[in-house]
Coordinates of C-alpha atoms (C1' of nucleotides) in Angstrom, one line a residue:
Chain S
X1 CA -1.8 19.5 20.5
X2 CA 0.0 21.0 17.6
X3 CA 3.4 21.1 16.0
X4 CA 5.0 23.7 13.8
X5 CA 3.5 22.1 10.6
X6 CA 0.5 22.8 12.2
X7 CA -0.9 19.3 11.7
X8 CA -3.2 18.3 14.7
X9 CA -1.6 15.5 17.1
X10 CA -4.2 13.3 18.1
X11 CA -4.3 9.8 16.8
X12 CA -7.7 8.6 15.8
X13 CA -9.2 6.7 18.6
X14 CA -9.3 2.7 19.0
X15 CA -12.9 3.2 18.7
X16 CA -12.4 3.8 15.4
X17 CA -11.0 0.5 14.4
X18 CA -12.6 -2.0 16.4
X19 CA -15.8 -1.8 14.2
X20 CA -16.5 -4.1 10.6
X21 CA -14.1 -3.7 8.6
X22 CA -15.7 -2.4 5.5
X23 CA -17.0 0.7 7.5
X24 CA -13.5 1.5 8.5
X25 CA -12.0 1.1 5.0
X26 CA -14.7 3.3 3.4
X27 CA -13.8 6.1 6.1
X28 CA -10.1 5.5 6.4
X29 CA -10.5 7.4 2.6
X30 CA -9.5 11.6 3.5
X31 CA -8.1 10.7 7.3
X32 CA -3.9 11.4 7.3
X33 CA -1.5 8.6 7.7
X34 CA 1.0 10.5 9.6
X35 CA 4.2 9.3 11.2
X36 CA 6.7 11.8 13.4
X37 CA 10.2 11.5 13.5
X38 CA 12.8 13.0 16.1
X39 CA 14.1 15.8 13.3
X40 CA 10.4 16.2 11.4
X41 CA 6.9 14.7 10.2
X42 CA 5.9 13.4 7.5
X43 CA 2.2 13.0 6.2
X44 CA -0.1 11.7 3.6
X45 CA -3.6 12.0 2.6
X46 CA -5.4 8.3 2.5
X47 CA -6.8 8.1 -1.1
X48 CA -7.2 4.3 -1.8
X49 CA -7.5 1.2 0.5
X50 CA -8.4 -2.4 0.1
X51 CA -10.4 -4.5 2.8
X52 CA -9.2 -8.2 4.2
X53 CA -11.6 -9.6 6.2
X54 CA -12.1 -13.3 7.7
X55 CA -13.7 -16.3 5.5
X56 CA -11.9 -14.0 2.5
X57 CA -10.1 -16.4 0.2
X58 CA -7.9 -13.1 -0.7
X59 CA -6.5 -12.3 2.9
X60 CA -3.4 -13.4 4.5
X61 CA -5.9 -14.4 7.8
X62 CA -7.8 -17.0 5.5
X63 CA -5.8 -20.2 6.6
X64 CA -5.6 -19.2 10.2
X65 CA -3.2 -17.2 12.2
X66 CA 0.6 -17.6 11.5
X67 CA 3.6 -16.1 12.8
X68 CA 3.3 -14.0 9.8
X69 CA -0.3 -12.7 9.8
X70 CA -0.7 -12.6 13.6
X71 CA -1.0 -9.3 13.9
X72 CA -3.8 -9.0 11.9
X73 CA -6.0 -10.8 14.9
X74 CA -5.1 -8.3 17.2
X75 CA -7.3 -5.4 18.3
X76 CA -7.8 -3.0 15.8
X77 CA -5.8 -0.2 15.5
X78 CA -2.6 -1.9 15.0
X79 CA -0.2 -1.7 12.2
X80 CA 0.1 -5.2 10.5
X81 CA 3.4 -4.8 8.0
X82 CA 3.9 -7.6 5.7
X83 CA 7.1 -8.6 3.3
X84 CA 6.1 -9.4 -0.2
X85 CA 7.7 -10.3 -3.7
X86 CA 11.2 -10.5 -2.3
X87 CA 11.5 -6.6 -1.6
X88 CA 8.4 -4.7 -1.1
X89 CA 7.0 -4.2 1.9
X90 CA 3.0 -3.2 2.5
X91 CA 0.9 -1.4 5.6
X92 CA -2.3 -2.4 6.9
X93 CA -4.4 -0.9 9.6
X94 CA -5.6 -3.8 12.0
X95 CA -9.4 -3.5 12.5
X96 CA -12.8 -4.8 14.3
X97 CA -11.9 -6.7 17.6
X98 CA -9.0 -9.1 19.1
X99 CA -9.6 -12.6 17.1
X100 CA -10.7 -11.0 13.9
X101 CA -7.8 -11.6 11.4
X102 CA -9.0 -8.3 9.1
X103 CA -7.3 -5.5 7.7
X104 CA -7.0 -2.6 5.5
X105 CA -4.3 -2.1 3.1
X106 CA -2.8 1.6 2.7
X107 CA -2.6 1.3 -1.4
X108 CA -1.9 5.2 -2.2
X109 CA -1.8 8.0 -0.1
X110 CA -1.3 11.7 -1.6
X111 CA 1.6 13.6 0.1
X112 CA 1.2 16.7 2.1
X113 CA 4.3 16.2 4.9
X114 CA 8.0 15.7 4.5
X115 CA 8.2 15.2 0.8
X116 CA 12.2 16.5 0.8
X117 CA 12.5 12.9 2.6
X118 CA 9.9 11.0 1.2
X119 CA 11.6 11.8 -2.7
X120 CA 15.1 10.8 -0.5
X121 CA 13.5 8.0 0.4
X122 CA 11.9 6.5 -3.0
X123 CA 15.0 8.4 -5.7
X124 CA 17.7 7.0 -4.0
X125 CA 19.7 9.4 -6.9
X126 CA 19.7 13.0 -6.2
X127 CA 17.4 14.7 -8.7
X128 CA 15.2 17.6 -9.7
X129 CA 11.9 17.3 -8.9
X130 CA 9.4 16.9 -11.8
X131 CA 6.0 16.1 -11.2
X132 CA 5.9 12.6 -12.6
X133 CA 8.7 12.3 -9.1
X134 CA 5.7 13.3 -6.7
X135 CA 3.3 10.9 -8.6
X136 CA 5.4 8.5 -8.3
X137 CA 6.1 8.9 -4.5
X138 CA 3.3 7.4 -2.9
X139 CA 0.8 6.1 -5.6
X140 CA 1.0 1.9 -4.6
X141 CA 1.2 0.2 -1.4
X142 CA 5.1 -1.0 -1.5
X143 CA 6.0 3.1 -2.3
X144 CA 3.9 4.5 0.7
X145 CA 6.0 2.4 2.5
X146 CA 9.6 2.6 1.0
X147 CA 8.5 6.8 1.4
X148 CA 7.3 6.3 4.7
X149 CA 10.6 4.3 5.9
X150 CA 8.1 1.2 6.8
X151 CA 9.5 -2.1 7.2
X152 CA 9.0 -5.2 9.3
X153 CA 10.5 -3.2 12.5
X154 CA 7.1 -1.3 12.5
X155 CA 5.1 -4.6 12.4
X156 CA 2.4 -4.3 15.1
X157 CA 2.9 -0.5 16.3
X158 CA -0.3 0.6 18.1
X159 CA -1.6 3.4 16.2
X160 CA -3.0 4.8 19.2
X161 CA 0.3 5.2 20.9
X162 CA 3.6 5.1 18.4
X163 CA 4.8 7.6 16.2
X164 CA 2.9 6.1 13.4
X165 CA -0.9 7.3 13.5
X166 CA -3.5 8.1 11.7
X167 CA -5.5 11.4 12.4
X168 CA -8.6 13.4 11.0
X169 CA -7.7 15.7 8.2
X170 CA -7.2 19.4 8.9
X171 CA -10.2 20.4 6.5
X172 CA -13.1 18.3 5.4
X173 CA -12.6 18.2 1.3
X174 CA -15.7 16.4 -0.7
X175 CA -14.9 13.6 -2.6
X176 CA -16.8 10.5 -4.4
X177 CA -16.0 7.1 -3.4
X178 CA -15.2 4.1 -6.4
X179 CA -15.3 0.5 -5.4
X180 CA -13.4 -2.0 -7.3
X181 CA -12.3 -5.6 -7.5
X182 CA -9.2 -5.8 -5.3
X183 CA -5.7 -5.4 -7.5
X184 CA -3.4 -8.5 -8.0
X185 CA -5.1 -11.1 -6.2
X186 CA -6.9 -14.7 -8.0
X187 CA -9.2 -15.9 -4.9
X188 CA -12.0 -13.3 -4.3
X189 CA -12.2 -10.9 -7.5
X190 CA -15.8 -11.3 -7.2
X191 CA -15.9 -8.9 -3.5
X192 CA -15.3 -5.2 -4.2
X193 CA -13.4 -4.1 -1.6
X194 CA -11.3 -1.5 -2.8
X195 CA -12.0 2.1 -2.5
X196 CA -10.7 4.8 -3.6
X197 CA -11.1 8.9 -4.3
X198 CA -12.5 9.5 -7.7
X199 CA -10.0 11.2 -9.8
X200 CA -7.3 11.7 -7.2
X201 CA -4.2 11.5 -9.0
X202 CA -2.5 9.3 -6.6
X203 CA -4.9 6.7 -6.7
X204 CA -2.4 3.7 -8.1
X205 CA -4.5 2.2 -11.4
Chain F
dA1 C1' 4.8 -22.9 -6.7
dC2 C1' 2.9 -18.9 -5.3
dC3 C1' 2.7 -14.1 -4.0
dA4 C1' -2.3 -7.9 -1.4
dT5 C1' 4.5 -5.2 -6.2
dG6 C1' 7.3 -2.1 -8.9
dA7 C1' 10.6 -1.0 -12.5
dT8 C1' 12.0 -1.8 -17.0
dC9 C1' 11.9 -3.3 -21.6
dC10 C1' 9.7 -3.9 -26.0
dG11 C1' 6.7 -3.4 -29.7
dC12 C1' 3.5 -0.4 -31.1
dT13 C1' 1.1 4.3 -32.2
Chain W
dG1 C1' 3.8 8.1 -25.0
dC2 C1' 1.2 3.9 -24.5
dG3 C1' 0.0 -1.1 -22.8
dG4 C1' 1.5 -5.6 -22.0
dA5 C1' 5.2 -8.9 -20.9
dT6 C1' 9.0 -9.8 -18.1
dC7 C1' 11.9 -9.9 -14.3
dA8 C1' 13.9 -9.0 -9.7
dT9 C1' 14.0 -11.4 -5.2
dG10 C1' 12.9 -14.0 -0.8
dG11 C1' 9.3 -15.6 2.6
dT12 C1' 5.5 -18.7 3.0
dT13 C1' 2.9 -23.0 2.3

DNA sequence: ACCATGATCCGCT
DNA sequence: GCGGATCATGGTT
């Protein structure tokens, strides 16, 4: 199935998720985070991510399952959306299976899709666009959300089913992987579980 | 008191 | 232009 963008309409399988978690976060990297609206899409290219499993003194699942972090224990392939610093807001893709509080943080994603309403979105202010605007647009966690219109009201969509997905992209471009210490966090510096695209200019630090 | 952030301000080149 | 400090702001423990 296709729509006039031409973007293919098929949401990445729950077979996908449900495996460990670092796999998944490793090939979440080039796959489009995609969500459809009733007057358009709008879509992004997955360039940097960061891993939350269990026993991981960093993630949100590390002192047991909350009302907050329960998502995160469902199956994978859910969207776990959490509120943070007051304002921001940050997307995870649930993975491995039902009882496994892991995740994998959308950090950055490079914009393909709908950027008239993703700049709306982020530049409250109307403005002409520059291209420090569509740096800025998606290029941390808490502005792929504010661009994507993601807030606690998504919390828990199944990716396999809502009109947030996630789908394979529409060529396959080569890129090199970097692995890094996980940004802002104390506990757990020492695991490097963030990956990102070499030299994509979305990629947030 | 802490926090998986982002925007701004300030003192430098 | 930069890099680091600071602050905004509210939920969670």
């Amino acid at each position: 199935m296709r729509n006039s963008s031409n973007i293919p309409l098929s949401p990445l399988p729950r077979s996908f998720y449900t495996r460990p978690t670092l796999r998944v976060a490793k090939e979440l990297l080039g796959k489009l985070f995609v969500r459809v609206f009733d007057d358009g899409i709008m879509a992004g290219r997955i360039v940097e991510v960061e891993a939350y499993c269990m026993n991981d003194p960093a993630s949100h699942s590390y002192r047991g399952r909350t009302q907050r972090n329960d998502v995160m224990f469902w199956e994978g392939g859910h969207l776990y959306v959490y509120f943070t610093y007051g304002m921001h807001y940050c997307a995870n893709v649930v993975t491995n299976v039902e009882g496994q509080g892991e995740a994998v943080l959308i950090r950055a994603v490079e914009p393909l899709l709908g950027l008239e309403h993703m700049l709306k979105n982020r530049f409250s202010r109307p403005r002409t666009l520059t291209s420090n605007h569509l740096l800025n647009l998606t290029n941390g966690p808490a502005k792929v959300c504010q661009a994507f219109s993601i807030t606690k009201a998504e919390n828990g969509y199944d990716l396999t089913n809502s009109p947030i997905f996630l789908t394979e992209p529409l060529t396959n471009q080569k890129f090199s992987i970097c692995s890094t210490s996980r940004i802002g966090i104390r506990n757990g510096v020492e695991k490097k579980w963030r990956f990102y695209m070499k030299n994509n200019p979305w990629v947030s630090i």
